[in-house]
PDB file of C-alpha atoms in Angstrom:
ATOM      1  CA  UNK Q   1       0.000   0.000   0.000  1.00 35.00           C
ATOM      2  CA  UNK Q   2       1.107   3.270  -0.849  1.00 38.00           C
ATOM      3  CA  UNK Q   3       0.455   7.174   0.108  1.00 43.00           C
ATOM      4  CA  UNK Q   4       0.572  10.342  -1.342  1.00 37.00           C
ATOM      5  CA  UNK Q   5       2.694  12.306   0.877  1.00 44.00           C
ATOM      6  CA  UNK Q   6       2.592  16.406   1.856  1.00 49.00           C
ATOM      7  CA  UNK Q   7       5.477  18.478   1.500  1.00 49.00           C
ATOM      8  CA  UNK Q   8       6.375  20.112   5.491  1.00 64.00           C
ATOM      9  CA  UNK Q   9       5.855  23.270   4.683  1.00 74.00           C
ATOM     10  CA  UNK Q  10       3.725  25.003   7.134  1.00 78.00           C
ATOM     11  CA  UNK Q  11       6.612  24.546  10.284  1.00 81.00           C
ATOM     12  CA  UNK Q  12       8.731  26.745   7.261  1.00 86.00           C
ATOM     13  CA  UNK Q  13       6.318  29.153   7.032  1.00 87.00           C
ATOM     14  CA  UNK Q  14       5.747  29.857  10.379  1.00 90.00           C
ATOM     15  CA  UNK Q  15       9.166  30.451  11.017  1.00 92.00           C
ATOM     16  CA  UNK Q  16       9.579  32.832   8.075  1.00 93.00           C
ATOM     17  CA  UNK Q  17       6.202  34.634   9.226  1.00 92.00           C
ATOM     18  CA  UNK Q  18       7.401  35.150  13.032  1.00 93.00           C
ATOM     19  CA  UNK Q  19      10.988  35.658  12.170  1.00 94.00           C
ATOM     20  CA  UNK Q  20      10.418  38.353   9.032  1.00 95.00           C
ATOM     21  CA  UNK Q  21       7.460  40.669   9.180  1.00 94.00           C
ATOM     22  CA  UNK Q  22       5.745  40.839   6.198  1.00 95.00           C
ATOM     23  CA  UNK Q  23       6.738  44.712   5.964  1.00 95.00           C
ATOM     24  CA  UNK Q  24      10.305  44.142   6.447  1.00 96.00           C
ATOM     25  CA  UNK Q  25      10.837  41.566   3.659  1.00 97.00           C
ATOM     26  CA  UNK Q  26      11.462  43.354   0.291  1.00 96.00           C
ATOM     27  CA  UNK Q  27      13.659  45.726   1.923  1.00 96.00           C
ATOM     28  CA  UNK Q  28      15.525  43.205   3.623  1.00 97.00           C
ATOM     29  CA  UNK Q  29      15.947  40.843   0.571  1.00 97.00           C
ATOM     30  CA  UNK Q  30      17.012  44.126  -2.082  1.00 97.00           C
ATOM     31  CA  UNK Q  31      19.728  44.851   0.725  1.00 97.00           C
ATOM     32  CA  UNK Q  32      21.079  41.285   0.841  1.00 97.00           C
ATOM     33  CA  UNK Q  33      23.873  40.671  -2.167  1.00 96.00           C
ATOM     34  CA  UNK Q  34      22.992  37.384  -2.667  1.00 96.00           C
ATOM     35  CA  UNK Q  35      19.326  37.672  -2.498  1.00 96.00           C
ATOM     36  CA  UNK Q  36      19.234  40.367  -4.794  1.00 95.00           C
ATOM     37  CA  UNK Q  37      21.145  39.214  -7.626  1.00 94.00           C
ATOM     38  CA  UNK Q  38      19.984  35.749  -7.748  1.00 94.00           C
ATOM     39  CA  UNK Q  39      16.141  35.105  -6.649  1.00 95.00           C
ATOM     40  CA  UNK Q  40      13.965  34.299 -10.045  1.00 93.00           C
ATOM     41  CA  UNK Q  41      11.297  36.117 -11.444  1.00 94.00           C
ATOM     42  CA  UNK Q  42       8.465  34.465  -9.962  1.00 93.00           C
ATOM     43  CA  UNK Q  43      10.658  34.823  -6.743  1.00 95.00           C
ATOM     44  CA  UNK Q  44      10.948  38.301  -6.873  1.00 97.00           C
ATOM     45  CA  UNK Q  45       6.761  38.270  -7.592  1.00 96.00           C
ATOM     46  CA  UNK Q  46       6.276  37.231  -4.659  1.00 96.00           C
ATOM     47  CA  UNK Q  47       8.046  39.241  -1.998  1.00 97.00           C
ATOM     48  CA  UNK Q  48       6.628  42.245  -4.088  1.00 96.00           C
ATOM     49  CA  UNK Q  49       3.489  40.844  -3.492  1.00 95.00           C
ATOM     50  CA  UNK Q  50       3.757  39.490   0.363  1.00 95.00           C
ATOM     51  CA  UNK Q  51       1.859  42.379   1.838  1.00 93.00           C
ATOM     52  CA  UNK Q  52      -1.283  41.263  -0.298  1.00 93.00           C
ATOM     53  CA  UNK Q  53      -0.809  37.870  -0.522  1.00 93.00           C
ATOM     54  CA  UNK Q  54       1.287  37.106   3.164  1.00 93.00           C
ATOM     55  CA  UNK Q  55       3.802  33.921   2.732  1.00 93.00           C
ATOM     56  CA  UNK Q  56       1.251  31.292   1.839  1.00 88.00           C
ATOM     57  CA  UNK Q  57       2.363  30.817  -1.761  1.00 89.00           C
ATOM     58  CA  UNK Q  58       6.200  30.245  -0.960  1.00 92.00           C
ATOM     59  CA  UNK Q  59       7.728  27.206  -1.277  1.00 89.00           C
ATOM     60  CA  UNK Q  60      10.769  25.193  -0.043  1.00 88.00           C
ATOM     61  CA  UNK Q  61      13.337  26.638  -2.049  1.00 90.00           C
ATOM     62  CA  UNK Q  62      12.223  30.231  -1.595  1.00 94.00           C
ATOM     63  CA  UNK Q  63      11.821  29.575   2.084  1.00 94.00           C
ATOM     64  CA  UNK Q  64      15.449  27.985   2.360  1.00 94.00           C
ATOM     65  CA  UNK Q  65      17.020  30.781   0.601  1.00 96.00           C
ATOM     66  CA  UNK Q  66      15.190  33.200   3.068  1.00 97.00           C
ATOM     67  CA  UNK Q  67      16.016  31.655   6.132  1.00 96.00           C
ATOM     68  CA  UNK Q  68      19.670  31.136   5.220  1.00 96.00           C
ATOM     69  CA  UNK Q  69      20.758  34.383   3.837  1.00 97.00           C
ATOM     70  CA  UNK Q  70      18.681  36.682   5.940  1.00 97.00           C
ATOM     71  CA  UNK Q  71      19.985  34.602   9.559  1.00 96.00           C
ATOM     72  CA  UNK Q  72      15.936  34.186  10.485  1.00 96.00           C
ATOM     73  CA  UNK Q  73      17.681  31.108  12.413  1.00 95.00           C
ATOM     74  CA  UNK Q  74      21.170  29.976  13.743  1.00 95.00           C
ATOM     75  CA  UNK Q  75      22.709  28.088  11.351  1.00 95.00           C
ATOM     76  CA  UNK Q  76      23.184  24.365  11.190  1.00 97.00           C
ATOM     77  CA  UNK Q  77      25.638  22.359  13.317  1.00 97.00           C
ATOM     78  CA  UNK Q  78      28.062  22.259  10.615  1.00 96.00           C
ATOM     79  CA  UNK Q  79      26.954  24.551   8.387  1.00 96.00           C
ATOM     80  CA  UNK Q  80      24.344  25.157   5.541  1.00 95.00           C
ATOM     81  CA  UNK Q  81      24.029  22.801   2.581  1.00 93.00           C
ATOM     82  CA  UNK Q  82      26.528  20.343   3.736  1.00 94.00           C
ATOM     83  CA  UNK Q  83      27.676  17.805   2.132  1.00 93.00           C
ATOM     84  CA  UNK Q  84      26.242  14.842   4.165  1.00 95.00           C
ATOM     85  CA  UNK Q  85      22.869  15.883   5.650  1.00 94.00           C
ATOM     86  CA  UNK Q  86      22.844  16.472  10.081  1.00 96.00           C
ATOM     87  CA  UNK Q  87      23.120  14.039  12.081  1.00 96.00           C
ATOM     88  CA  UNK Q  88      20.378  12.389  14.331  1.00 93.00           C
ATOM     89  CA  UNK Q  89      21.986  14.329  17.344  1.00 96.00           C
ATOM     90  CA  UNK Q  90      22.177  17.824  15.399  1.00 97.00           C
ATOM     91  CA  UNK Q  91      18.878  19.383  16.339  1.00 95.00           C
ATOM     92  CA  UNK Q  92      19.619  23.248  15.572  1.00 96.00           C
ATOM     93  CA  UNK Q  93      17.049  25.203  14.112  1.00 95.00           C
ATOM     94  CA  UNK Q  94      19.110  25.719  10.896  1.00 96.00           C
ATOM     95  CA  UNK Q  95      19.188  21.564  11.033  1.00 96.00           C
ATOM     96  CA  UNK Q  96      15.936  21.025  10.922  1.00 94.00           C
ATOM     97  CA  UNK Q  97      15.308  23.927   8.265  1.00 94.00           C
ATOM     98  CA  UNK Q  98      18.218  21.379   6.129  1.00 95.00           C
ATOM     99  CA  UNK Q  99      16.232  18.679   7.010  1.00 94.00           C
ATOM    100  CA  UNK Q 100      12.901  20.107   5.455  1.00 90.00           C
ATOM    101  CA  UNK Q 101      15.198  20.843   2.330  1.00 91.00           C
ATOM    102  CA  UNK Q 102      16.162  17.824   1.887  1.00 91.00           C
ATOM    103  CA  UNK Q 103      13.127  15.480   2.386  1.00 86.00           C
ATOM    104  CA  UNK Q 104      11.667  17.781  -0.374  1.00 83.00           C
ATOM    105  CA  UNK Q 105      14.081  17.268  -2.894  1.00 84.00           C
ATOM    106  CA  UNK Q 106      14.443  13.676  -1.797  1.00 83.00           C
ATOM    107  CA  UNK Q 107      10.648  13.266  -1.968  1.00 76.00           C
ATOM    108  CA  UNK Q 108      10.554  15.508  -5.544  1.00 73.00           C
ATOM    109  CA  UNK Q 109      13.416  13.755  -7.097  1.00 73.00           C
ATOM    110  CA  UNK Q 110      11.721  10.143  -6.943  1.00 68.00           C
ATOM    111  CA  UNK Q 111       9.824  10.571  -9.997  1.00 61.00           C
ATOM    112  CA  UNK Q 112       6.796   9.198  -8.021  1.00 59.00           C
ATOM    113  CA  UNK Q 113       4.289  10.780  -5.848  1.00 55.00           C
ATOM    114  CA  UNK Q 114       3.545   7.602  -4.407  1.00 65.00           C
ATOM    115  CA  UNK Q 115       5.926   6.661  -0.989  1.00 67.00           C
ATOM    116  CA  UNK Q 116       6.089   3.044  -0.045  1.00 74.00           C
ATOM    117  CA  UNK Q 117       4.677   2.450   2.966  1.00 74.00           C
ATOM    118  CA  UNK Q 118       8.107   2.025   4.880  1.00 81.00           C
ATOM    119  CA  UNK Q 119       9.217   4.536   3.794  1.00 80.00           C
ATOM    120  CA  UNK Q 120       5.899   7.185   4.243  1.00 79.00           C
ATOM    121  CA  UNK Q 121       6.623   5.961   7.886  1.00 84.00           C
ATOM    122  CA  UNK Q 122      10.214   7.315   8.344  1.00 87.00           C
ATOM    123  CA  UNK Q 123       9.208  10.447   6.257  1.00 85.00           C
ATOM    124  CA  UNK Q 124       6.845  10.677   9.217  1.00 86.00           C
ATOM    125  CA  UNK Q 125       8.539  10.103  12.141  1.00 89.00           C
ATOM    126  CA  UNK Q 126      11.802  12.923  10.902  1.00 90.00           C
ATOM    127  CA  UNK Q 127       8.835  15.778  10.658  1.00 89.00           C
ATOM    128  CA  UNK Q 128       6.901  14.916  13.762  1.00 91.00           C
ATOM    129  CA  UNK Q 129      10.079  15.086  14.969  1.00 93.00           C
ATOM    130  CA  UNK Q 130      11.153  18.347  13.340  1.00 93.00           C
ATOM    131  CA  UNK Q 131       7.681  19.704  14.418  1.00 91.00           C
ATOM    132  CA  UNK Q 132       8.371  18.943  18.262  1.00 93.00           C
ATOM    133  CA  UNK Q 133      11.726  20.943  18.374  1.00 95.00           C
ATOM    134  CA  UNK Q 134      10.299  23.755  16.424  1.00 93.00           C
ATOM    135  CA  UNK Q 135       6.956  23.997  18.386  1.00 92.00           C
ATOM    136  CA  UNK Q 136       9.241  24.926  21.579  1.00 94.00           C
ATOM    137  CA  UNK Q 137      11.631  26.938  19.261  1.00 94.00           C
ATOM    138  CA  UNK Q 138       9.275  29.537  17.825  1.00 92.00           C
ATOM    139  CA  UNK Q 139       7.016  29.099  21.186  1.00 92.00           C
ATOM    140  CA  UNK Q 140       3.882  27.391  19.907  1.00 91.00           C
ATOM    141  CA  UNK Q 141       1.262  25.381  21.829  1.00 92.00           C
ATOM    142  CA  UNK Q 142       2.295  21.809  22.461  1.00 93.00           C
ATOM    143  CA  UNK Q 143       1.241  19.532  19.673  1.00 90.00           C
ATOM    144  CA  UNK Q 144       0.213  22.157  17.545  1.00 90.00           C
ATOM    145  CA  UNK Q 145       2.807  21.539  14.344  1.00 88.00           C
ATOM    146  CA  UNK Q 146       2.950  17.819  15.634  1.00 88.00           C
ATOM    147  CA  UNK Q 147      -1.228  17.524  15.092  1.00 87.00           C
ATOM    148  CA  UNK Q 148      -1.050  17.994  11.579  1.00 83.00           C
ATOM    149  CA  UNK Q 149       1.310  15.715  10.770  1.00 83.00           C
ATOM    150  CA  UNK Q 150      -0.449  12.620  13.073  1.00 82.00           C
ATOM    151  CA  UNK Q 151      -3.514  13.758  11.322  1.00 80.00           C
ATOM    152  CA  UNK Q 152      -2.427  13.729   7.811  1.00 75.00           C
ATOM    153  CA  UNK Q 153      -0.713  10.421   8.791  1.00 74.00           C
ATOM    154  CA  UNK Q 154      -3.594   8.712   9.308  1.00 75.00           C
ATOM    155  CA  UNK Q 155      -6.525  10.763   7.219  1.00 70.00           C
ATOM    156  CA  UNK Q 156      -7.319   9.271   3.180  1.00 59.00           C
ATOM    157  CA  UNK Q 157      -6.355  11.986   0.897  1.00 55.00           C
ATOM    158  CA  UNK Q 158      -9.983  12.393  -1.899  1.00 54.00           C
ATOM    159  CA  UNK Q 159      -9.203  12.477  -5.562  1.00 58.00           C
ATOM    160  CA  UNK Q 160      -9.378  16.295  -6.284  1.00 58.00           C
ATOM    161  CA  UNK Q 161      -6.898  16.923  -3.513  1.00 56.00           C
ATOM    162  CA  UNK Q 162      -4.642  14.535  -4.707  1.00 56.00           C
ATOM    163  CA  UNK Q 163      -4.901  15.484  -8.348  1.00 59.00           C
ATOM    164  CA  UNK Q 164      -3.584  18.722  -7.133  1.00 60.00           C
ATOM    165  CA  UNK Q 165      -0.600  17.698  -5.334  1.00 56.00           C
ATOM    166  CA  UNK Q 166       0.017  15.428  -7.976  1.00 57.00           C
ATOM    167  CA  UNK Q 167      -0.099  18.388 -10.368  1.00 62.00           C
ATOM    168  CA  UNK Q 168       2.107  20.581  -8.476  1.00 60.00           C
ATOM    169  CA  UNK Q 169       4.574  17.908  -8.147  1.00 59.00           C
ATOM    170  CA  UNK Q 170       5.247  17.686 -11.506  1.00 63.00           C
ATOM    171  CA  UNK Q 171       5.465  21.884 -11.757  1.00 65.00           C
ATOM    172  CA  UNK Q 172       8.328  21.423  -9.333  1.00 63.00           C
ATOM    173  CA  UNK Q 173       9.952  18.950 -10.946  1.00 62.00           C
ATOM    174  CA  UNK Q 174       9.721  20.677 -14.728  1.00 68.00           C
ATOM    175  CA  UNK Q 175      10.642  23.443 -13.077  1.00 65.00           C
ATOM    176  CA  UNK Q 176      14.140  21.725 -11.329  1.00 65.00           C
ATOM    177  CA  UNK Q 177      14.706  20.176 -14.520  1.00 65.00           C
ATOM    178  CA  UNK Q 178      14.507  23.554 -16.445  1.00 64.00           C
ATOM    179  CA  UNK Q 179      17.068  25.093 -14.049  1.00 61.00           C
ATOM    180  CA  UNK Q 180      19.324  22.082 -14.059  1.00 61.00           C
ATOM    181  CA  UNK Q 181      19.156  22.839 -17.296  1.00 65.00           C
ATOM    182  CA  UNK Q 182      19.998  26.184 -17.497  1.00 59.00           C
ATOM    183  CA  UNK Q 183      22.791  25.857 -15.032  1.00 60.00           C
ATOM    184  CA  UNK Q 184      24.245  23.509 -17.388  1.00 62.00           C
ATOM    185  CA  UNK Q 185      24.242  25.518 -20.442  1.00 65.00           C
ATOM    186  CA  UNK Q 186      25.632  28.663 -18.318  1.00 62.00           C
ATOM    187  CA  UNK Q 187      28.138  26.359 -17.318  1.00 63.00           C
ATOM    188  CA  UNK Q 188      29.297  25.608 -21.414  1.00 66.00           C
ATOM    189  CA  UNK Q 189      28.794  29.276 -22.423  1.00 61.00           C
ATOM    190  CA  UNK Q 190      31.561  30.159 -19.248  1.00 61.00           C
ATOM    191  CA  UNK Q 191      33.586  27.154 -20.968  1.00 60.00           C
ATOM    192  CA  UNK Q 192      33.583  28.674 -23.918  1.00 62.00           C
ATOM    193  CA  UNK Q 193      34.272  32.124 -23.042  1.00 63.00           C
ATOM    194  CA  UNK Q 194      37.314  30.953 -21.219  1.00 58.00           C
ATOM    195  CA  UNK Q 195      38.005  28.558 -23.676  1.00 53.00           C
ATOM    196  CA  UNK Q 196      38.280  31.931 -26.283  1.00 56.00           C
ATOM    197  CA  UNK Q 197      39.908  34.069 -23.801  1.00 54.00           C
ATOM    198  CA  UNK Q 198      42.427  31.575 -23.052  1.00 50.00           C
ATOM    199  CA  UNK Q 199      43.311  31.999 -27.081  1.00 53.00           C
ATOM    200  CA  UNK Q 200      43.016  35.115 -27.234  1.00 52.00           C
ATOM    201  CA  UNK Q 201      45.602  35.267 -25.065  1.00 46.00           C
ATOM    202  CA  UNK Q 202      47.730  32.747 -26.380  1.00 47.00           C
ATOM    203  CA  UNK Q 203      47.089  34.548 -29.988  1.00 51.00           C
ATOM    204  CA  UNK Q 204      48.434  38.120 -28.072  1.00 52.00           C
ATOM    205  CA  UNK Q 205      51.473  36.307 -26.761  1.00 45.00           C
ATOM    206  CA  UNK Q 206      52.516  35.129 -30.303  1.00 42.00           C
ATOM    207  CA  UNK Q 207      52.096  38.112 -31.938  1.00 51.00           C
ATOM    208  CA  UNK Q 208      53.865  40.130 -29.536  1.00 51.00           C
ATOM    209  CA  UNK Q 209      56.610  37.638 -29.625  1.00 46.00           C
ATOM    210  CA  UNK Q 210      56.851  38.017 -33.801  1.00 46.00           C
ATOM    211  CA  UNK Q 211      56.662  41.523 -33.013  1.00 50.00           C
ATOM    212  CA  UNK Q 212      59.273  41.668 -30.769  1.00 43.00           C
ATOM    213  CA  UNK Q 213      61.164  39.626 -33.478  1.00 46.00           C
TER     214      UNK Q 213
END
């Protein structure tokens, strides 16, 4: 038997909402190097639109990127984006934000919606467990983050609903693939450009040197 499973998001989203005033955001974010240069257009949509709109409509990545470069939490035990995700015993805030990260991507980059049953469980367990720390973190009710997760554990997702994740699921994923994409072919236009500087300058050396001659 297998699930459909929900992304974590709303333990993100709380911490983004208590952490960075709606108000303060855009300002914040065009002040930030990295922020500023590299969020994408539908990124940049909406923090310009946050005031209307609030923080429902970000995702993961968007959220990650947030939290990271604007310090909303202390960072992870050794580091951000590490190479080997935390350990069971690294329970930071940042950790768990890494955590969230990279259960999405794990979950996105399956190809399938659908999460075996043993699996669905341990995909369970790491948020209830992620919700616990951060309900006492940001200084919510006991069992408030934890609720939704027992309760989508156990609750039968009906066919529109589904439909709908399933349909966002594949957004993200065209959407991952598009930028893998594109990083790749920025990647062989740099090649090239250094590939034709580097003769350039090889060229500028041997004509000096008949030049010189």
């Amino acid at each position: 038997m297998k699930k459909t499973i929900k992304r974590p998001k709303a333990c993100a989203l709380d911490i983004i909402a208590i952490k960075e005033p709606q108000h303060r955001l855009y300002g914040d974010v065009t002040s930030n190097w990295f922020l500023n240069r590299n969020l994408r257009a539908d990124e940049w949509s909406m923090i310009n639109n946050v005031r209307t709109n609030g923080y429902v409509n970000f995702d993961i990545p968007l959220i990650y990127k947030l939290v990271r470069n604007l310090n909303l939490v202390p960072s992870p035990t050794n580091g951000w984006d590490f190479h080997t995700p935390p350990a069971a015993n690294e329970i930071l805030p940042g950790d768990d934000i890494e955590r969230i990260r990279r259960t999405r991507n794990e979950i996105l980059h399956r190809g399938n919606a659908q999460v075996p049953d043993p699996n669905l469980t341990d995909y369970f367990t790491t948020f209830k467990d992620i919700a616990t720390r951060l309900e006492v973190y940001l200084g919510k009710p006991k069992g408030e983050f934890v609720q939704k997760f027992q309760n989508l554990e156990t609750c039968c997702m009906d066919e529109d609903t589904a439909k709908t994740y399933l349909d966002r699921l594949a957004l993200l994923r065209e959407r991952d693939t598009n930028l893998s994409e594109a990083v790749a072919n920025m990647r062989k236009d740099l090649d090239t450009i250094m590939y034709k500087g580097k003769n350039t300058y090889i060229s500028s050396i041997f004509n000096n040197a008949i030049n010189f001659d």
